[in-house]
Short mmCIF file of C-alpha atoms in Angstrom, two decimals:
data_model
loop_
_atom_site.label_atom_id
_atom_site.label_comp_id
_atom_site.label_asym_id
_atom_site.label_seq_id
_atom_site.Cartn_x
_atom_site.Cartn_y
_atom_site.Cartn_z
CA MET A 15 113.67 113.95 111.97
CA THR A 16 114.93 116.61 109.60
CA ARG A 17 114.40 116.67 105.87
CA ASP A 18 118.08 116.93 104.99
CA SER A 19 119.22 113.91 107.01
CA SER A 20 120.43 110.96 104.96
CA ALA A 21 118.88 107.51 104.97
CA THR A 22 121.14 104.82 106.38
CA THR A 23 119.99 102.02 104.10
CA ASP A 24 122.35 100.24 101.70
CA PHE A 25 120.44 100.57 98.43
CA SER A 26 123.24 99.15 96.29
CA ARG A 27 122.87 95.77 97.98
CA ARG A 28 119.15 95.72 97.20
CA ASP A 29 119.70 96.83 93.60
CA ALA A 30 122.01 93.88 93.06
CA LEU A 31 119.45 91.54 94.59
CA LEU A 32 116.72 92.88 92.32
CA ALA A 33 118.92 92.47 89.28
CA GLY A 34 119.69 88.88 90.17
CA VAL A 35 116.22 87.71 91.09
CA ALA A 36 113.67 89.62 89.03
CA SER A 37 112.45 88.42 85.67
CA ALA A 38 113.89 90.28 82.69
CA THR A 39 110.48 90.29 81.09
CA MET A 40 108.76 91.87 84.09
CA LEU A 41 111.49 94.48 84.45
CA ALA A 42 111.41 95.48 80.78
CA GLY A 43 112.11 99.18 80.29
CA ALA A 44 109.56 101.87 79.72
CA GLY A 45 110.29 101.91 75.99
CA ALA A 46 109.34 98.25 75.63
CA ALA A 47 106.21 98.78 77.70
CA GLU A 48 105.18 101.75 75.58
CA ALA A 49 105.78 99.74 72.40
CA ARG A 50 103.51 97.00 73.68
CA VAL A 51 100.85 99.60 74.50
CA ALA A 52 101.10 101.17 71.05
CA GLY A 53 100.64 97.77 69.46
CA ARG A 54 97.34 97.30 71.25
CA ARG A 55 95.74 100.72 70.87
CA ALA A 56 94.30 99.90 67.46
CA ALA A 57 92.11 97.12 68.87
CA PRO A 58 89.64 98.30 71.53
CA PRO A 59 88.85 96.05 74.52
CA PRO A 60 85.76 93.83 74.55
CA GLU A 61 82.66 95.88 75.37
CA ILE A 62 81.94 93.73 78.42
CA VAL A 63 85.06 94.89 80.26
CA THR A 64 84.06 98.55 79.87
CA TRP A 65 80.79 98.10 81.78
CA THR A 66 80.54 99.16 85.41
CA ALA A 67 80.42 96.46 88.04
CA ALA A 68 76.81 97.40 88.77
CA ASP A 69 75.88 96.98 85.10
CA LEU A 70 77.70 93.65 84.88
CA ALA A 71 75.92 92.41 87.99
CA ALA A 72 72.50 93.39 86.64
CA ARG A 73 73.10 91.74 83.27
CA ILE A 74 74.41 88.54 84.85
CA ARG A 75 71.43 88.33 87.17
CA SER A 76 68.95 88.89 84.32
CA ARG A 77 70.90 86.34 82.23
CA ALA A 78 71.44 88.93 79.50
CA VAL A 79 75.07 87.82 79.64
CA SER A 80 76.56 84.66 81.09
CA CYS A 81 79.29 84.40 83.72
CA ARG A 82 81.36 82.48 81.16
CA GLU A 83 81.07 85.34 78.67
CA VAL A 84 82.12 87.84 81.36
CA MET A 85 85.05 85.70 82.44
CA THR A 86 86.21 85.03 78.88
CA ALA A 87 86.10 88.70 77.94
CA HIS A 88 88.13 89.72 80.97
CA LEU A 89 90.72 86.95 80.57
CA ASP A 90 91.15 87.76 76.88
CA TRP A 91 91.65 91.44 77.71
CA ILE A 92 94.09 90.64 80.54
CA ASP A 93 96.14 88.58 78.07
CA ARG A 94 96.42 91.67 75.89
CA ALA A 95 96.70 94.45 78.48
CA ASN A 96 98.61 92.98 81.40
CA PRO A 97 102.02 92.50 79.69
CA ALA A 98 102.31 96.28 79.31
CA LEU A 99 101.43 97.05 82.93
CA ASN A 100 102.27 93.94 84.99
CA ALA A 101 99.34 94.61 87.31
CA ILE A 102 97.91 91.10 87.79
CA VAL A 103 100.18 88.32 89.06
CA SER A 104 99.83 84.70 90.23
CA ARG A 105 97.03 84.12 87.74
CA VAL A 106 94.77 81.11 88.11
CA GLU A 107 94.71 78.82 85.06
CA ARG A 108 92.02 79.65 82.50
CA PRO A 109 90.31 76.20 82.49
CA ALA A 110 89.73 76.40 86.24
CA LEU A 111 88.29 79.90 85.95
CA LEU A 112 85.98 78.95 83.10
CA ALA A 113 84.80 75.94 85.09
CA ALA A 114 84.05 78.24 88.03
CA ALA A 115 82.15 80.60 85.70
CA ASP A 116 80.12 77.68 84.34
CA GLU A 117 79.23 76.64 87.89
CA ALA A 118 78.14 80.23 88.62
CA ASP A 119 75.88 80.07 85.55
CA ARG A 120 74.38 76.79 86.75
CA GLU A 121 73.63 78.34 90.12
CA ILE A 122 71.75 81.22 88.51
CA ALA A 123 69.82 78.80 86.30
CA ALA A 124 68.80 76.92 89.45
CA GLY A 125 67.64 80.11 91.15
CA ARG A 126 70.66 80.47 93.45
CA HIS A 127 72.14 83.98 93.27
CA ARG A 128 74.84 84.88 95.79
CA GLY A 129 74.79 88.64 95.38
CA TRP A 130 75.94 91.40 93.07
CA MET A 131 79.46 89.91 92.77
CA HIS A 132 78.08 86.60 91.50
CA GLY A 133 80.35 85.46 88.67
CA LEU A 134 82.50 88.60 88.58
CA PRO A 135 86.26 88.08 88.10
CA HIS A 136 88.31 89.58 90.94
CA ALA A 137 92.03 89.83 91.72
CA VAL A 138 93.01 90.28 95.39
CA LYS A 139 95.89 92.50 96.47
CA ASP A 140 98.96 90.36 97.08
CA LEU A 141 99.24 91.35 100.73
CA ALA A 142 96.01 89.51 101.62
CA ALA A 143 95.91 85.77 102.18
CA THR A 144 93.97 83.82 99.53
CA ARG A 145 93.23 80.17 100.06
CA GLY A 146 94.80 78.05 97.33
CA ILE A 147 96.28 81.06 95.47
CA ARG A 148 99.88 82.13 95.92
CA THR A 149 100.34 85.05 98.30
CA THR A 150 103.88 86.42 98.11
CA MET A 151 103.60 89.92 99.61
CA GLY A 152 106.15 90.76 96.92
CA SER A 153 108.89 89.02 98.90
CA PRO A 154 111.22 86.26 97.69
CA ILE A 155 110.88 84.81 101.19
CA PHE A 156 107.23 84.00 100.41
CA ALA A 157 107.52 83.45 96.67
CA ASP A 158 105.97 79.97 96.98
CA ASN A 159 103.56 80.66 99.83
CA VAL A 160 100.05 79.25 99.24
CA PRO A 161 97.75 79.99 102.21
CA LYS A 162 95.29 77.44 103.51
CA ALA A 163 92.75 80.09 104.53
CA ASP A 164 91.44 83.45 103.31
CA GLU A 165 91.54 86.77 105.07
CA ILE A 166 88.17 87.86 106.40
CA PHE A 167 87.28 90.22 103.58
CA VAL A 168 88.37 87.62 101.00
CA GLU A 169 85.99 85.12 102.60
CA ARG A 170 83.27 87.68 102.07
CA LEU A 171 84.18 88.24 98.42
CA ARG A 172 83.95 84.52 97.72
CA ALA A 173 80.68 84.20 99.63
CA ALA A 174 79.26 87.06 97.53
CA GLY A 175 80.03 85.10 94.36
CA ALA A 176 83.31 86.63 93.20
CA ILE A 177 85.65 84.33 91.25
CA LEU A 178 89.27 84.95 92.21
CA ILE A 179 91.47 85.06 89.10
CA GLY A 180 94.79 85.89 90.78
CA LYS A 181 96.48 88.69 92.71
CA THR A 182 97.43 92.32 92.11
CA ASN A 183 101.05 93.39 92.39
CA VAL A 184 102.54 95.24 95.37
CA PRO A 185 105.85 96.54 96.66
CA GLU A 186 107.58 94.11 98.99
CA PHE A 187 105.50 93.86 102.21
CA GLY A 188 103.58 96.91 100.98
CA LEU A 189 106.48 99.19 101.90
CA GLY A 190 106.56 102.27 99.71
CA SER A 191 104.17 103.88 97.27
CA GLN A 192 105.92 102.32 94.26
CA SER A 193 104.85 98.80 93.25
CA TYR A 194 108.02 96.89 92.38
CA ASN A 195 109.44 93.73 93.91
CA PRO A 196 111.99 90.99 93.08
CA VAL A 197 109.30 88.34 92.56
CA PHE A 198 107.21 89.96 89.81
CA GLY A 199 108.92 93.23 88.91
CA VAL A 200 107.41 96.69 88.49
CA THR A 201 103.80 97.68 87.84
CA ARG A 202 103.30 100.55 85.41
CA ASN A 203 100.80 103.37 85.27
CA ALA A 204 97.67 102.80 83.19
CA TYR A 205 97.90 106.33 81.74
CA ASP A 206 101.63 106.33 81.01
CA PRO A 207 103.49 103.00 81.28
CA SER A 208 106.80 104.81 81.64
CA ARG A 209 105.58 106.02 85.05
CA THR A 210 104.81 104.28 88.32
CA ALA A 211 101.30 103.14 89.21
CA GLY A 212 101.95 104.08 92.84
CA GLY A 213 101.50 101.70 95.71
CA SER A 214 101.17 99.68 97.60
CA SER A 215 97.85 99.06 95.80
CA GLY A 216 99.52 99.86 92.48
CA GLY A 217 98.60 96.60 90.80
CA ALA A 218 94.98 96.99 91.89
CA ALA A 219 94.77 100.57 90.61
CA ALA A 220 96.42 99.88 87.25
CA ALA A 221 94.34 96.73 86.62
CA LEU A 222 91.15 98.58 87.47
CA ALA A 223 91.92 101.65 85.37
CA ALA A 224 92.85 99.43 82.41
CA ARG A 225 89.51 97.56 82.71
CA MET A 226 91.13 94.22 83.60
CA VAL A 227 88.83 93.86 86.63
CA PRO A 228 85.43 95.43 87.46
CA VAL A 229 86.40 96.48 91.02
CA ALA A 230 89.46 96.00 93.21
CA ASP A 231 90.43 95.79 96.85
CA GLY A 232 93.31 97.79 98.26
CA SER A 233 94.85 98.48 101.64
CA ASP A 234 96.24 101.63 103.17
CA PHE A 235 98.64 102.54 105.96
CA ALA A 236 100.52 105.45 104.41
CA GLY A 237 98.40 106.30 101.40
CA SER A 238 98.78 102.87 99.79
CA LEU A 239 95.20 102.98 98.54
CA ARG A 240 94.76 106.72 98.03
CA ASN A 241 97.92 107.54 96.07
CA PRO A 242 97.60 104.85 93.36
CA ALA A 243 93.91 105.68 92.96
CA GLY A 244 94.73 109.29 92.21
CA TRP A 245 97.62 108.36 89.94
CA ASN A 246 95.40 106.05 87.87
CA ASN A 247 92.33 108.33 87.70
CA ILE A 248 90.02 106.08 89.74
CA PHE A 249 88.36 106.17 93.17
CA GLY A 250 89.93 104.66 96.28
CA PHE A 251 88.31 104.62 99.72
CA ARG A 252 90.13 104.22 103.03
CA PRO A 253 87.16 103.58 105.36
CA SER A 254 86.92 104.38 109.06
CA ALA A 255 89.15 102.29 111.29
CA GLY A 256 87.37 98.99 111.95
CA ARG A 257 84.84 99.34 109.13
CA VAL A 258 86.46 96.45 107.23
CA PRO A 259 87.75 93.75 109.61
CA HIS A 260 91.51 93.38 109.25
CA GLY A 261 92.84 89.88 109.70
CA PRO A 262 92.68 87.48 111.28
CA THR A 263 96.12 88.42 112.64
CA ASN A 264 98.29 87.53 115.62
CA GLU A 265 97.90 91.05 117.09
CA LEU A 266 94.34 92.32 117.44
CA PHE A 267 94.45 95.57 119.40
CA VAL A 268 97.39 97.87 118.66
CA GLN A 269 97.89 98.05 114.88
CA ASN A 270 94.83 99.99 113.75
CA ILE A 271 96.38 102.36 111.22
CA GLY A 272 96.59 100.09 108.17
CA TYR A 273 93.56 98.24 106.79
CA GLU A 274 91.65 97.34 103.64
CA GLY A 275 89.21 99.28 101.50
CA PRO A 276 87.53 99.28 98.06
CA MET A 277 88.70 100.76 94.73
CA ALA A 278 86.49 101.33 91.69
CA ARG A 279 85.92 103.40 88.55
CA THR A 280 82.62 104.78 89.88
CA VAL A 281 81.56 105.77 93.39
CA GLY A 282 78.53 103.49 93.10
CA ASP A 283 80.73 100.47 92.42
CA LEU A 284 83.03 101.55 95.26
CA ALA A 285 80.14 101.63 97.71
CA LEU A 286 78.86 98.25 96.48
CA LEU A 287 82.23 96.65 97.18
CA LEU A 288 82.36 98.25 100.62
CA SER A 289 78.94 96.69 101.34
CA VAL A 290 80.58 93.28 100.86
CA MET A 291 83.84 93.98 102.68
CA ALA A 292 82.43 95.83 105.70
CA GLY A 293 80.77 94.56 108.87
CA TYR A 294 81.65 93.27 112.33
CA ASP A 295 83.58 90.03 112.78
CA ALA A 296 84.21 88.56 116.25
CA ARG A 297 87.74 87.57 115.23
CA THR A 298 88.62 91.28 115.12
CA PRO A 299 87.18 92.83 118.30
CA LEU A 300 87.71 96.43 117.15
CA SER A 301 85.67 95.97 113.95
CA LEU A 302 82.55 98.12 113.70
CA ASP A 303 78.93 97.10 114.07
CA GLY A 304 76.28 98.29 111.64
CA ASP A 305 74.56 96.86 108.60
CA PRO A 306 76.93 97.22 105.62
CA ALA A 307 73.93 97.04 103.26
CA VAL A 308 73.52 100.78 103.81
CA PHE A 309 76.41 101.32 101.40
CA ALA A 310 74.54 99.52 98.62
CA GLY A 311 71.72 102.08 98.74
CA PRO A 312 71.31 105.41 96.93
CA LEU A 313 74.17 107.88 97.33
CA ASP A 314 72.55 111.04 96.00
CA ARG A 315 72.34 113.87 98.55
CA ASP A 316 71.69 117.61 98.40
CA MET A 317 75.10 119.25 98.91
CA LYS A 318 73.87 122.84 99.10
CA GLY A 319 75.64 124.63 101.94
CA VAL A 320 78.04 121.76 102.70
CA ARG A 321 81.29 123.29 103.98
CA ILE A 322 84.61 121.81 102.89
CA GLY A 323 87.84 122.93 104.53
CA TRP A 324 90.78 123.06 102.10
CA LEU A 325 93.98 122.03 103.94
CA GLY A 326 96.25 122.61 100.94
CA ASP A 327 99.88 121.78 101.69
CA LEU A 328 99.30 121.72 105.48
CA GLY A 329 101.35 124.84 105.89
CA GLY A 330 104.51 123.84 104.09
CA VAL A 331 104.65 120.19 103.00
CA PRO A 332 106.68 120.22 99.72
CA MET A 333 104.54 120.05 96.58
CA ALA A 334 105.45 119.62 92.92
CA PRO A 335 104.62 122.61 90.70
CA GLY A 336 101.01 122.53 89.60
CA MET A 337 99.78 120.05 92.23
CA LEU A 338 98.01 122.49 94.55
CA ASP A 339 96.43 124.38 91.65
CA LEU A 340 95.19 121.15 90.08
CA CYS A 341 93.67 119.82 93.31
CA LEU A 342 92.03 123.08 94.34
CA SER A 343 90.64 123.52 90.84
CA GLY A 344 89.20 120.02 90.99
CA LEU A 345 87.74 120.60 94.44
CA ARG A 346 86.08 123.83 93.34
CA ARG A 347 83.95 121.80 90.94
CA LEU A 348 81.88 120.96 94.00
CA GLU A 349 80.82 124.60 94.20
CA ALA A 350 78.53 123.80 91.26
CA ALA A 351 76.81 121.29 93.56
CA GLY A 352 76.33 123.96 96.23
CA CYS A 353 79.37 123.26 98.40
CA VAL A 354 81.34 126.06 100.06
CA ILE A 355 85.14 125.72 99.84
CA GLU A 356 87.17 127.54 102.51
CA PRO A 357 90.85 127.45 103.50
CA VAL A 358 91.51 125.95 106.93
CA SER A 359 94.49 125.18 109.14
CA LEU A 360 94.72 122.36 111.67
CA GLY A 361 97.32 124.12 113.80
CA ILE A 362 99.58 121.04 113.97
CA ASP A 363 103.35 121.07 113.60
CA HIS A 364 103.72 118.65 110.74
CA ASP A 365 107.27 117.55 111.60
CA THR A 366 105.98 116.46 115.02
CA LEU A 367 103.09 114.62 113.37
CA TRP A 368 105.42 112.91 110.90
CA LYS A 369 107.85 111.79 113.60
CA ALA A 370 105.00 110.15 115.54
CA PHE A 371 103.67 108.52 112.40
CA VAL A 372 107.09 107.08 111.52
CA GLN A 373 107.70 105.81 115.06
CA LEU A 374 104.36 104.03 115.23
CA ARG A 375 104.95 102.50 111.81
CA GLN A 376 108.46 101.38 112.75
CA GLY A 377 107.23 99.88 115.99
CA PHE A 378 104.58 97.84 114.20
CA LEU A 379 107.00 96.70 111.49
CA ALA A 380 109.71 95.75 113.98
CA GLY A 381 107.17 93.50 115.65
CA GLY A 382 105.63 92.06 112.51
CA LEU A 383 108.79 91.59 110.43
CA GLY A 384 111.21 91.12 113.34
CA PRO A 385 111.28 87.30 113.09
CA LEU A 386 112.40 87.55 109.45
CA TYR A 387 115.14 90.01 110.40
CA ALA A 388 116.31 87.70 113.20
CA ASP A 389 117.09 84.97 110.64
CA PRO A 390 120.34 85.97 108.83
CA ALA A 391 119.39 84.03 105.68
CA ARG A 392 116.01 85.74 105.43
CA ARG A 393 117.40 89.12 106.43
CA LYS A 394 119.52 89.13 103.27
CA LEU A 395 116.31 88.88 101.23
CA LEU A 396 114.58 91.84 102.88
CA LYS A 397 114.42 95.11 100.96
CA PRO A 398 116.63 97.79 102.53
CA GLU A 399 113.60 99.90 103.41
CA ALA A 400 112.26 97.02 105.51
CA VAL A 401 115.61 96.63 107.26
CA TRP A 402 115.68 100.37 107.93
CA GLU A 403 112.18 100.29 109.43
CA ILE A 404 112.90 97.24 111.61
CA GLU A 405 116.24 98.45 112.92
CA ASN A 406 114.83 101.84 113.84
CA GLY A 407 111.79 100.22 115.40
CA MET A 408 113.99 98.04 117.58
CA LYS A 409 115.57 101.20 119.03
CA LEU A 410 112.25 102.56 120.26
CA SER A 411 111.14 102.19 123.86
CA ALA A 412 107.64 101.60 125.16
CA VAL A 413 107.65 105.23 126.32
CA ASP A 414 108.58 106.37 122.79
CA LEU A 415 105.61 104.54 121.35
CA TYR A 416 103.30 105.84 124.07
CA ASN A 417 104.38 109.42 123.36
CA ALA A 418 103.87 108.84 119.63
CA SER A 419 100.35 107.62 120.39
CA VAL A 420 99.75 110.79 122.43
CA VAL A 421 100.70 112.86 119.38
CA ARG A 422 98.38 110.71 117.30
CA SER A 423 95.57 111.50 119.75
CA ARG A 424 96.32 115.23 119.40
CA VAL A 425 96.08 114.89 115.62
CA TYR A 426 92.69 113.23 115.94
CA GLU A 427 91.53 116.01 118.24
CA ALA A 428 92.66 118.66 115.76
CA TYR A 429 90.66 116.98 113.00
CA ARG A 430 87.65 116.57 115.30
CA LYS A 431 87.64 120.28 116.09
CA ALA A 432 87.99 121.13 112.41
CA PHE A 433 84.90 119.03 111.74
CA GLU A 434 82.95 121.23 114.16
CA ARG A 435 83.38 124.05 111.63
CA HIS A 436 83.46 122.09 108.37
CA ASP A 437 81.53 119.05 107.19
CA PHE A 438 84.54 117.65 105.31
CA LEU A 439 88.23 118.40 104.84
CA ALA A 440 90.21 118.13 101.61
CA LEU A 441 93.86 117.98 100.57
CA PRO A 442 95.96 116.44 97.77
CA SER A 443 96.44 112.67 97.72
CA ALA A 444 100.08 113.00 96.64
CA GLN A 445 102.83 115.59 96.66
CA LEU A 446 104.03 114.98 93.12
CA PHE A 447 102.85 113.38 89.90
CA PRO A 448 103.69 109.79 88.84
CA PHE A 449 107.45 109.48 88.48
CA ASP A 450 109.68 107.17 86.42
CA ALA A 451 108.61 103.56 86.95
CA ASP A 452 112.24 102.47 87.23
CA LEU A 453 112.95 104.90 90.10
CA HIS A 454 112.52 103.37 93.55
CA TRP A 455 111.43 106.63 95.14
CA PRO A 456 111.88 110.36 94.53
CA LYS A 457 114.80 111.93 96.38
CA GLU A 458 113.40 115.47 96.32
CA ILE A 459 110.26 117.50 95.72
CA ALA A 460 110.50 121.10 94.56
CA GLY A 461 114.16 121.11 95.58
CA VAL A 462 113.49 119.80 99.09
CA PRO A 463 115.42 116.55 99.86
CA MET A 464 113.39 113.57 101.04
CA ASP A 465 115.00 111.86 104.03
CA SER A 466 113.29 108.49 103.67
CA TYR A 467 111.63 106.27 101.09
CA HIS A 468 108.17 107.47 102.18
CA ARG A 469 108.68 111.10 103.22
CA TRP A 470 107.39 112.18 99.83
CA MET A 471 103.97 110.84 100.90
CA GLU A 472 103.64 112.66 104.24
CA ILE A 473 100.52 114.47 102.97
CA VAL A 474 98.55 111.28 103.75
CA ALA A 475 99.83 110.76 107.30
CA GLY A 476 97.27 112.91 109.12
CA PRO A 477 94.15 111.12 107.85
CA SER A 478 95.89 107.78 108.49
CA LEU A 479 96.53 108.67 112.13
CA THR A 480 92.96 109.82 112.73
CA GLY A 481 91.28 106.66 111.44
CA CYS A 482 88.73 108.91 109.73
CA PRO A 483 87.24 107.87 106.37
CA ALA A 484 89.15 109.30 103.39
CA LEU A 485 88.10 109.04 99.76
CA CYS A 486 90.54 109.73 96.93
CA VAL A 487 88.80 111.23 93.91
CA PRO A 488 90.49 112.04 90.57
CA ALA A 489 91.67 115.67 90.48
CA GLY A 490 92.50 115.79 86.79
CA PHE A 491 95.73 115.91 84.81
CA GLY A 492 98.71 118.07 85.63
CA PRO A 493 101.18 120.10 83.54
CA GLU A 494 102.66 116.98 81.89
CA GLY A 495 99.29 115.33 81.37
CA LEU A 496 99.68 112.97 84.35
CA PRO A 497 96.83 112.26 86.79
CA SER A 498 96.60 112.80 90.53
CA GLY A 499 93.88 112.94 93.16
CA ILE A 500 92.22 114.73 96.07
CA GLN A 501 91.58 113.30 99.54
CA LEU A 502 88.06 114.00 100.83
CA VAL A 503 88.10 113.32 104.58
CA GLY A 504 85.03 113.00 106.80
CA PRO A 505 84.40 112.73 110.54
CA SER A 506 85.01 109.40 112.23
CA ARG A 507 82.56 106.68 111.13
CA GLN A 508 80.81 108.97 108.63
CA ASP A 509 81.72 106.68 105.74
CA LEU A 510 78.38 107.00 103.99
CA ALA A 511 78.56 110.81 104.08
CA VAL A 512 82.00 110.74 102.45
CA LEU A 513 80.74 108.43 99.72
CA GLN A 514 77.80 110.77 99.14
CA LEU A 515 80.24 113.66 98.72
CA GLY A 516 82.22 111.50 96.31
CA ARG A 517 79.07 110.85 94.31
CA ALA A 518 78.43 114.58 94.09
CA TYR A 519 81.98 115.10 92.87
CA GLU A 520 81.59 112.35 90.29
CA GLN A 521 78.60 114.18 88.83
CA VAL A 522 80.61 117.36 88.19
CA ALA A 523 83.85 115.69 87.03
CA GLY A 524 82.71 113.74 83.99
CA ASP A 525 85.39 115.18 81.73
CA ILE A 526 88.15 113.99 84.09
CA LEU A 527 86.65 110.54 84.57
CA GLY A 528 86.02 110.16 80.84
CA LYS A 529 89.69 110.36 79.89
CA LYS A 530 90.76 106.86 78.88
CA PRO A 531 94.06 105.24 79.88
CA ALA A 532 96.80 104.52 77.36
CA LEU A 533 95.70 100.98 76.50
CA LEU A 534 92.20 102.08 75.58
CA GLY A 535 93.41 104.75 73.16
#
């Protein structure tokens, strides 16, 4: 696969479909979105929505604040903030949510406390099944789909006391790191509504950054959790493969590249959410054992002498001007905590890595979305990127996929050897800064043509293939004042160590984290 080859997808057909199906309100231009933001800057959000999830949980448990007060404050703020960003979709009606909050208050009064999420409002990413709440996956094919059962991690959120208020917006089937679809329209960046929030966890990231929810869940195959976290100045954690059970699904053994993880405004909140989402489940045989309560404990650790290998642009992956400087400058903040930052090379041909990544992805998508493609009526409703993935996946042989998996194994081995010399590895979470929200995907970076709708995100492919834990931390703001992030990658199953490094970074990056998004003034 060469960079100057042309994509074979018919984008004009999809553009016409979007124009005919999407709501005019949801697809309002950047100017209208910015006007709505400007109209709200004068009135700050309710104080409650600015608290961390940990603070909210403590105050609810002590009855310093009621679940109804927390729910009301968040719903009021969503009413004001969401029209500018379009982050939360399929909202549950307010009376039902207030009734659920009242029931949560009654439980506390009776001495029944479910956990730190008790009474907290939560919106689930619209790729995950939610019992009784519409789950569209951003596709007109599933615009009216209401599941009868939750995904495993959603079951856990409910059991921990979370009150589901709706869903967060995604690109169709999670394809692409730009959250737009013909059902709900485009989600806009919390720091600049004229720009994209990223994806596929774009709705989750924008809602979280804008204080519409205390924490959020995301999912990640090709940076879908890491990129929007960086672009909205929050934390996003792609845990080790199997840490959070994925499913239940029809296929239990092969697809282990994409799975769910937590997003938050603080590393402590991130770890708390992971403590709820993580843990073995017999319905997913490759899920990991271990007590997830470890993530709810203290994260402070002495970082003196910790060695971090800086991977940079991986030896030539195209980068927008200013990106490498921003990310390395952010990473060097950890030197104040005692870390040693050193350049390192993995010794992998990145075009070979990318080809294997794309083939594995196409093989999975051809299997998962193939039945929709086989139906001519439904095929017409698929986004062209999905058609492109499926058709290319159908051309692959079993030997092709085996060879791609061999390359994946070589990538893991290269990372494993690097971890013999360095405790962690680091690289940017994106190759460019947030682009125009009305652009489907960037066609070039630094003058280099992109040959597919996701080639501009190849910087995330290596950590995805390894299954190693990767935390996106805010890097700061680039030449145009737009945010991006850094991937901090740890050895396989060393999730707690990566979170501890993230906590150390948080302590030296207060000025970055303190910059408020557009809606908050």
